[in-house]
Coordinates of C-alpha atoms in Angstrom, one line a residue:
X1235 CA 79.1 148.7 128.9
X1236 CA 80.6 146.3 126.2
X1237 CA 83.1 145.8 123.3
X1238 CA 85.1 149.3 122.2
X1239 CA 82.8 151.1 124.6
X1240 CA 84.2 149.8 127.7
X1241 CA 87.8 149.7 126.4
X1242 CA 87.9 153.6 125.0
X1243 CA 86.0 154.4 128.8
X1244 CA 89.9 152.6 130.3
X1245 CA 91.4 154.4 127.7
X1246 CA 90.1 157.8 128.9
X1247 CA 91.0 156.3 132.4
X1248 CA 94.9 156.1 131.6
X1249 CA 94.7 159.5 129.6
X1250 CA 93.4 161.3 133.1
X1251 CA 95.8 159.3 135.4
X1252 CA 98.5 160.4 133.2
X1253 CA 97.5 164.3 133.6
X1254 CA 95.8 163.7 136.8
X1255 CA 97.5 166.0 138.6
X1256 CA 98.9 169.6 137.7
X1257 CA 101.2 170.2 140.7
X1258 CA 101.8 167.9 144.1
X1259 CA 101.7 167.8 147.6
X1260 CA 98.6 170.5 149.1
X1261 CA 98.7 174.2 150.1
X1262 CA 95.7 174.3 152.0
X1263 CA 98.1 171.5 154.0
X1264 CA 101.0 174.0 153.8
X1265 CA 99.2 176.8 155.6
X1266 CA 98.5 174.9 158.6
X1267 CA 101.8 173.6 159.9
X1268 CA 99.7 172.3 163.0
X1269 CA 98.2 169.5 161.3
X1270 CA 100.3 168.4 158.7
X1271 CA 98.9 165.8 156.1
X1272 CA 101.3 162.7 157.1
X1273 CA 103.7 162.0 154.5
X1274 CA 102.9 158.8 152.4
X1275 CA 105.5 155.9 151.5
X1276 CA 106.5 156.6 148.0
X1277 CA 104.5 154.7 145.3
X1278 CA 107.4 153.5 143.4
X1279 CA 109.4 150.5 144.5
X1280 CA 110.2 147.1 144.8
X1281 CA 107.3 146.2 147.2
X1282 CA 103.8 148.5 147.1
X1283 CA 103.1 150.7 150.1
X1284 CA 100.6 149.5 153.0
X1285 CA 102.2 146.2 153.8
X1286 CA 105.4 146.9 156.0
X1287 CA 103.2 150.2 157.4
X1288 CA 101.5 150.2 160.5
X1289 CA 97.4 150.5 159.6
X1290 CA 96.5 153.6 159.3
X1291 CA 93.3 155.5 161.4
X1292 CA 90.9 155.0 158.3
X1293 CA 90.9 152.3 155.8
X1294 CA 88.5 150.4 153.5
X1295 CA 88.8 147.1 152.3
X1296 CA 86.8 146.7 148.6
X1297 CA 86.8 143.5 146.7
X1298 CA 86.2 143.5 142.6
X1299 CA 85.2 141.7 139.5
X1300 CA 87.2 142.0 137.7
X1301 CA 84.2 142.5 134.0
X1302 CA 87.0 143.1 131.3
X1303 CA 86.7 141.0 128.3
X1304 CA 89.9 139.4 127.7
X1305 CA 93.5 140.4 128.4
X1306 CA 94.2 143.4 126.4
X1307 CA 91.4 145.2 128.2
X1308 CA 92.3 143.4 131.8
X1309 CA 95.9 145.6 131.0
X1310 CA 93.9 148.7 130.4
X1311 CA 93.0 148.0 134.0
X1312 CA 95.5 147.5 135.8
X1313 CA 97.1 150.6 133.7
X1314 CA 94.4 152.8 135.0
X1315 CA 94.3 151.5 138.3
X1316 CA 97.6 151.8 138.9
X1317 CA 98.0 156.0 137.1
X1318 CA 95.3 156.3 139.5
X1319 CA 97.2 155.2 142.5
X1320 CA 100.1 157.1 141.8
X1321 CA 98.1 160.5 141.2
X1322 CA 96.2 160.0 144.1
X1323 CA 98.8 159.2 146.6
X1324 CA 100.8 161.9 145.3
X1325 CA 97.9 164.9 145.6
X1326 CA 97.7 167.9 144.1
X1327 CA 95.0 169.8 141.8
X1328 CA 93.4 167.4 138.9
X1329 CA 93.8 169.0 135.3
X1330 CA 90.9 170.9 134.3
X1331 CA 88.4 169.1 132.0
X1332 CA 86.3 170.7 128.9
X1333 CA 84.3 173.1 129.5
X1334 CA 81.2 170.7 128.9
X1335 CA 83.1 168.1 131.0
X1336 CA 82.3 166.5 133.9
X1337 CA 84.4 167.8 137.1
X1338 CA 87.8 165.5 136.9
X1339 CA 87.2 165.1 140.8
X1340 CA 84.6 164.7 143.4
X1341 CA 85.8 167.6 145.2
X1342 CA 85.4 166.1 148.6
X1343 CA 89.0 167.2 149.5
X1344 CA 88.9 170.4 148.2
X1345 CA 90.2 172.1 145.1
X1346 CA 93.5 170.7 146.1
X1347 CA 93.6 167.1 146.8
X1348 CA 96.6 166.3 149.4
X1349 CA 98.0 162.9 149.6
X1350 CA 96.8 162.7 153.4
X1351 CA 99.5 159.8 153.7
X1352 CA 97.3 157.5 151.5
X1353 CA 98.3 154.1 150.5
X1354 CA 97.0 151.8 148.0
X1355 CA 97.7 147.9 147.9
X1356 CA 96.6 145.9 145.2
X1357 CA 96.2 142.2 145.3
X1358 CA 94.7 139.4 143.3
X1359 CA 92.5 136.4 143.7
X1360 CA 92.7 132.6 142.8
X1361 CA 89.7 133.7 140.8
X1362 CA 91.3 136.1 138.3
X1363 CA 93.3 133.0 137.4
X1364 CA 90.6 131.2 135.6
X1365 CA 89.9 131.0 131.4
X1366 CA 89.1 134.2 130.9
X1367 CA 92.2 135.8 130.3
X1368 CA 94.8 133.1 129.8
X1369 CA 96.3 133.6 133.1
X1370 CA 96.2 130.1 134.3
X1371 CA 100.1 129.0 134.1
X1372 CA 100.6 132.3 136.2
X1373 CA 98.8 131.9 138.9
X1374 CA 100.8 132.2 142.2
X1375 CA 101.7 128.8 143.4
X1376 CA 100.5 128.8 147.0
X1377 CA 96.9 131.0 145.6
X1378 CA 93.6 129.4 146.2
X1379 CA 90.3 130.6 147.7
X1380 CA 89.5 130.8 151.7
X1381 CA 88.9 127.8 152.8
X1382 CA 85.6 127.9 155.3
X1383 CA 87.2 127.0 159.1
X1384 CA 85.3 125.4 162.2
X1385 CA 82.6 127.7 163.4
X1386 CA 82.7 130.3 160.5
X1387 CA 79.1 131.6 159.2
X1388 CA 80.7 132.2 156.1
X1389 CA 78.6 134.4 153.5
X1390 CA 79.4 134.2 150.1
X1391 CA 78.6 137.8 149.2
X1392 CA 81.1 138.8 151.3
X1393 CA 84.3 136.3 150.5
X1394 CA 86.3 136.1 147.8
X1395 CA 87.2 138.5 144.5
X1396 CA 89.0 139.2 141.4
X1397 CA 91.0 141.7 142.9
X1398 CA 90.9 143.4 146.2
X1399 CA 92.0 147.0 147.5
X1400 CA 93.0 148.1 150.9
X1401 CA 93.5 151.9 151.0
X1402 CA 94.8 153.1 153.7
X1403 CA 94.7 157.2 155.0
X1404 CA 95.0 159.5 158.2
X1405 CA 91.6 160.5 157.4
X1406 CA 87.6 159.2 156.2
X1407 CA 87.6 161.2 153.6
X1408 CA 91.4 160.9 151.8
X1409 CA 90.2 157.0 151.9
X1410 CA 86.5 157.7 150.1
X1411 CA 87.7 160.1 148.2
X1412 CA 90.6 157.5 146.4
X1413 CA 88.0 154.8 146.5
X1414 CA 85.2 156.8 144.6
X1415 CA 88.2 158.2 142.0
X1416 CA 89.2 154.7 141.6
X1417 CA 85.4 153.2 140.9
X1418 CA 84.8 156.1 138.3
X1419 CA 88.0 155.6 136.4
X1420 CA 87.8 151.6 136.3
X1421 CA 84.3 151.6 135.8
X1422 CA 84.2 149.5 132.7
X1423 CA 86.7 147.1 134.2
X1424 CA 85.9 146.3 137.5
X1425 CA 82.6 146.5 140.2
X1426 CA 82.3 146.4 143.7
X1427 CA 81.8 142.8 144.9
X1428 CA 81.9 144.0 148.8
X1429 CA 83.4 146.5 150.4
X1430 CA 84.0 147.5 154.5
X1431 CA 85.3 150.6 156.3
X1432 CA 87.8 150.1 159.1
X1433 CA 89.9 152.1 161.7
X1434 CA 92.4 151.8 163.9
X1435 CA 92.1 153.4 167.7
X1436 CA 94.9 155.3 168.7
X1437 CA 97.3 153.4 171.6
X1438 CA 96.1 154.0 174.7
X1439 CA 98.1 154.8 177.5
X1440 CA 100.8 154.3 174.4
X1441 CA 101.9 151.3 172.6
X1442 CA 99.7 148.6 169.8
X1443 CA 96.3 149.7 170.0
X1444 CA 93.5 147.9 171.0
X1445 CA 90.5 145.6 169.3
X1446 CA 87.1 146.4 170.1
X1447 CA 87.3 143.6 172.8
X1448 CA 89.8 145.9 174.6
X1449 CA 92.7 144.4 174.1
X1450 CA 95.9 145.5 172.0
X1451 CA 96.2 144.0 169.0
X1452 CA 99.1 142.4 167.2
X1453 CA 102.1 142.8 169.7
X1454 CA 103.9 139.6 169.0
X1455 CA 104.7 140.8 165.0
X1456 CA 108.0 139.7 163.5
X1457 CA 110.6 142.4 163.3
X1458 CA 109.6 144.3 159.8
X1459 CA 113.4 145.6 160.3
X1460 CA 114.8 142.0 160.2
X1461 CA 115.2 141.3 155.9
X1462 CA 116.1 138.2 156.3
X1463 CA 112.8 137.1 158.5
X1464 CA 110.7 138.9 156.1
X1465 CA 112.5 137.0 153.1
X1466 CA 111.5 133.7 155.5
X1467 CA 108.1 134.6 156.5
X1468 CA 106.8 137.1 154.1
X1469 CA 108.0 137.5 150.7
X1470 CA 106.8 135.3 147.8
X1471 CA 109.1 132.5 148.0
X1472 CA 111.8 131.8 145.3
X1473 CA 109.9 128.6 143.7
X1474 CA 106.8 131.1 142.8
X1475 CA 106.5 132.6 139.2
X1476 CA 109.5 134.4 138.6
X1477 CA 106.6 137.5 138.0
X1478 CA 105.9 136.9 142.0
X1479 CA 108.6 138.3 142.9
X1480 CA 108.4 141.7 145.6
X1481 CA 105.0 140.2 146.1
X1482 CA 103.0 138.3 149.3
X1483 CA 100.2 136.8 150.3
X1484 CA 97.5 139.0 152.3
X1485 CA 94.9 136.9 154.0
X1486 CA 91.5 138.8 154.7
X1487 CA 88.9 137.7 157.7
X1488 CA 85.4 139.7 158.7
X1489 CA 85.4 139.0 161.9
X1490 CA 82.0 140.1 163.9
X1491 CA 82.3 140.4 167.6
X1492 CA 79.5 139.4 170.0
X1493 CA 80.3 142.5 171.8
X1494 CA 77.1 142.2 174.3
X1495 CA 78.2 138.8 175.0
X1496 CA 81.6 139.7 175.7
X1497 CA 80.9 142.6 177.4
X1498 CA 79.1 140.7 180.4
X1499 CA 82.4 138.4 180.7
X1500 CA 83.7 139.4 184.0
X1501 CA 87.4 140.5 183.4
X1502 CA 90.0 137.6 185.3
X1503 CA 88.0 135.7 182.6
X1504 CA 88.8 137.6 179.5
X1505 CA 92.3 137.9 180.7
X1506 CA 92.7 133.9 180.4
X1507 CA 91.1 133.4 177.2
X1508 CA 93.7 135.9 175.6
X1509 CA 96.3 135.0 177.6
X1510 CA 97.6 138.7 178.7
X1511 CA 96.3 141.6 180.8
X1512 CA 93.8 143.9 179.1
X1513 CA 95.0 146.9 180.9
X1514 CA 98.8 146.5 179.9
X1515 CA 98.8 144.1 177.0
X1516 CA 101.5 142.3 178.9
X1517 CA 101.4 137.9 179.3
X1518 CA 99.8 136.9 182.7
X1519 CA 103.4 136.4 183.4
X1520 CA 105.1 139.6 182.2
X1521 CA 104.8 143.4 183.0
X1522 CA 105.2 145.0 179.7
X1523 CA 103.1 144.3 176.7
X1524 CA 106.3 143.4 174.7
X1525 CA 108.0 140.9 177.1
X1526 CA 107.8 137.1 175.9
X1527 CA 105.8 134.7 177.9
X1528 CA 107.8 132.0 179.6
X1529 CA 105.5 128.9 178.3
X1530 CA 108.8 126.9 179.4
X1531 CA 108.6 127.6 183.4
X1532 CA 104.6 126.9 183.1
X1533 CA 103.9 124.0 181.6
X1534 CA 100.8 123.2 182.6
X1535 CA 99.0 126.5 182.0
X1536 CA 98.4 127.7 185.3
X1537 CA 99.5 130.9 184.6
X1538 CA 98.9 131.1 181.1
X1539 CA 96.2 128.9 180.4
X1540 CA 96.8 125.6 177.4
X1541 CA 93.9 127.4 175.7
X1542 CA 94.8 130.7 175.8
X1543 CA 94.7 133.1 172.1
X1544 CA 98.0 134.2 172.9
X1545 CA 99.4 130.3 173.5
X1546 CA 97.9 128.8 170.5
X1547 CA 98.3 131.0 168.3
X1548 CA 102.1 131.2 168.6
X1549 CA 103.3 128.1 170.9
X1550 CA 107.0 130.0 170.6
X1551 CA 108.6 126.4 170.0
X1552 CA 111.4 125.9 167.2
X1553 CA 108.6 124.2 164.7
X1554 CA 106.2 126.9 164.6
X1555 CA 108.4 129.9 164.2
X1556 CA 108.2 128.9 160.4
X1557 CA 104.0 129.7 160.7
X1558 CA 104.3 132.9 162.1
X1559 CA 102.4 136.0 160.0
X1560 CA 102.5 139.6 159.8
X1561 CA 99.1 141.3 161.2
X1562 CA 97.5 144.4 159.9
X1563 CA 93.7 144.2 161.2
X1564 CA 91.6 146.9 161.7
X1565 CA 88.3 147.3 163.3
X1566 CA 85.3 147.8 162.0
X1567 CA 81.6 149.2 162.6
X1568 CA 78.4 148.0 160.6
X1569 CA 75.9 150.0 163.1
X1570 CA 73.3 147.0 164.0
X1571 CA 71.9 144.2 162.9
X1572 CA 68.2 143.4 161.9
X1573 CA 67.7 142.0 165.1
X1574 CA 68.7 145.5 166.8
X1575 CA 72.3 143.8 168.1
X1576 CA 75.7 146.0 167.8
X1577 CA 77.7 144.7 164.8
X1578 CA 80.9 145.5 165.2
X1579 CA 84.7 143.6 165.1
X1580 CA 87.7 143.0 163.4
X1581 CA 89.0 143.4 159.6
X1582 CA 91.6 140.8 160.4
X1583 CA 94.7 140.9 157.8
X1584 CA 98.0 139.1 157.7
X1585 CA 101.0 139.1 155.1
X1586 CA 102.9 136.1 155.0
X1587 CA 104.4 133.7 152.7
X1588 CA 102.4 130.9 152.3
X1589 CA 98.6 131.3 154.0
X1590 CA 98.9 127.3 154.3
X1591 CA 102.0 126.8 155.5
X1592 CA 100.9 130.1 158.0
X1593 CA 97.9 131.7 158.4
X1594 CA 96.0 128.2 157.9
X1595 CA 99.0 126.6 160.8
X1596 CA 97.9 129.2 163.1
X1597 CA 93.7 129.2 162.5
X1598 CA 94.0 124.9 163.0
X1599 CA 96.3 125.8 166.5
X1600 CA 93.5 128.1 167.3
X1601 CA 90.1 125.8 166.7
X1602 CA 88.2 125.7 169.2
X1603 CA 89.4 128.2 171.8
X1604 CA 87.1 130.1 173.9
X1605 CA 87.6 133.3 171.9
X1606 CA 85.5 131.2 169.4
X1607 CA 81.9 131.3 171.7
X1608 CA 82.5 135.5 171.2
X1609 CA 83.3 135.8 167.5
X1610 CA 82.0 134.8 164.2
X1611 CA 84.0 135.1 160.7
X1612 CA 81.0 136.0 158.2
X1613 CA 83.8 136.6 154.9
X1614 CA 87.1 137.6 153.4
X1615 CA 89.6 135.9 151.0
X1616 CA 92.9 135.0 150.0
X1617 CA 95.1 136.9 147.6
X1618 CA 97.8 137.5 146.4
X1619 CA 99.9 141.2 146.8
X1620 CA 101.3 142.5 143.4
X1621 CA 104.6 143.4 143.2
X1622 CA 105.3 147.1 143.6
X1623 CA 105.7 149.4 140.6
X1624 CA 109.2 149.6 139.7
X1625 CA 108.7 153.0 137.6
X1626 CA 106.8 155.4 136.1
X1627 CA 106.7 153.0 132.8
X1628 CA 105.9 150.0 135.0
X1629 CA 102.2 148.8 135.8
X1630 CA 100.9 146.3 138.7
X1631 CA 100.6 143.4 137.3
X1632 CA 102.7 143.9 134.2
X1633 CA 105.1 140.4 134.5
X1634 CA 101.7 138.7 135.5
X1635 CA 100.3 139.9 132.0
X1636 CA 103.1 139.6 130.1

């Protein structure tokens, strides 16, 4: 689709998002008070939903070209995308069409769409930067593509994009359902480029859940309740494009676990290469998962080995504190691979500042670890998080465009 077809499609699109929805929130929901839909962040705001939030159970992850033609129609998109976002994170019933129309929905939720706590976070790639739409002396300062690390098997249908889109949902279908919704109403302005579905186990005994090695995942966080260590470590910085600002940087890694592999790793061993228990999350030093590894009164490593995930990836010395990131991974299953192996792992994600100043600090500390014989990055990209939408007149993206 070209020319005024594609842009009177995006014009349709904003039309619908604007009377997507009749009425809000779900009354099939309502009528079981058992198993209430969770309630979602609200869409409007300085920063968008799905950053500061834990991951949710279900998620996907779905890159885009961005196939506009020039930057009156790349604002129809981001228009639509973002009416879509805010009708679909809100719920409710979708205005009934003609009565030769198409259904407005796909139904998959029911006649009455709830929210199901979904989030939607929008980012934008080094790529969408380029000539095409004049965007070049707005690109985010610290933006570039993934860089390809030691012992990544890096393919290149699977890395990079124009724009990327984690959704984020209690439930498989809230996250399909936005994901197919979003697809049909941007259709003439973005496609697929790759896409992955991820979920997060629940914690078990209690506390972060785990990775599909077994062990918990992300306990060493910054505080998301400190402001001034997330105006240090992951808020665009002041000396970005005054647009930048409510934004971040989200850095996204496929990871695939050699699951067989590991699984035949007897477990004293796996305990040293992570550098806590698997049972308790806790350091080899500590009892509880959240008690800080004393790196000082072992310097050596016998306790906590040199080489240990847990040691390089965060030394806990004065001049890495400035490198540190905010994770939000999920896991992920593919089924099996051609040669009939599990293929399975970890949608790793971080928020931070500056992925080179971070993300990049942390992935050189960690080169070369014995994690590395039992994983293998195959994708994923750098970008960079829009601001939130301030109102219902605001867009994402609208001081990028402007």
């Amino acid at each position: 689709m070209t020319g005024p077809g594609r842009r009177s499609f995006l014009r349709g699109a904003l039309a619908a998002g604007v009377a997507g929805a009749v009425t809000t929130g779900s009354a099939a929901a309502a009528k079981d008070p058992t198993s209430p839909s969770p309630k979602p962040p609200p869409f409007h705001g300085v920063h968008q939903a799905g950053i500061l939030e834990e991951p949710q159970a279900r998620s996907v992850v779905a890159a885009f070209d961005v196939i506009a033609e020039g930057k009156a129609e790349l604002t129809d998109l981001l228009r639509a995308l973002t009416d879509r976002a805010r009708v679909l994170t809100g719920g409710g019933v979708p205005a009934e069409p003609g009565i030769s129309a198409p259904p407005p929905d796909s139904g998959i939720l029911g006649p009455d769409a709830p929210a199901g706590g979904l989030t939607v976070t929008a980012g934008v790639g080094a790529s969408l930067f380029d000539d095409r739409f004049g965007l070049a002396a707005k690109r985010p300062k610290r933006l570039t593509a993934m860089r390809t690390f030691p012992g990544d098997d890096l393919d290149p249908a699977w890395c990079h994009g124009d724009l990327v889109l984690t959704l984020g949902a209690a439930d498989e279908d809230t996250v399909l359902h936005a994901l197919r919704d979003i697809c049909r109403h941007t259709r003439g302005g973005m496609q697929i480029r790759w896409r992955i579905s991820g979920f997060s186990n629940r914690p078990r005994p209690s506390g972060t859940p785990r990775n599909l090695m077994g062990f918990k995942d992300g306990i060493a966080n910054p505080d998301i309740t400190d402001a001034a260590a997330m105006n240090r470590l992951v808020w665009a910085a002041r000396d970005e494009p005054a647009w930048t600002s409510g934004g971040t940087y989200q850095v996204i890694r496929l990871i695939r676990m050699l699951v067989e592999f590991w699984d035949r790793v007897g477990l004293p061993e796996q305990e040293q290469m992570f550098g806590r228990s698997r049972d308790t999350g806790a350091p080899l030093d500590g009892l509880h998962e959240t008690d800080e590894p004393r790196y000082a009164a072992d310097p050596i490593g016998k306790v906590i080995p040199l080489t240990s995930h847990i040691r390089r990836a965060n030394p806990r010395v004065p001049d890495t504190e400035g490198s540190r990131i905010l994770r939000r991974s999920s896991n992920y299953d593919r089924g099996v691979d051609g040669a009939g192996n599990l293929d399975m792992g970890l949608v790793f994600g971080c928020f931070q500042q500056d992925p080179h100043r971070q993300f990049e600090a942390v992935q050189e500390r960690l080169a070369d670890e014995p994690l590395t014989d039992y994983i293998s990055p195959f994708g994923g990209g750098y970008f960079f998080v829009l601001p939130g939408v301030r109102d219902r007149v605001d867009h994402l993206g609208r001081g990028m465009i402007e």
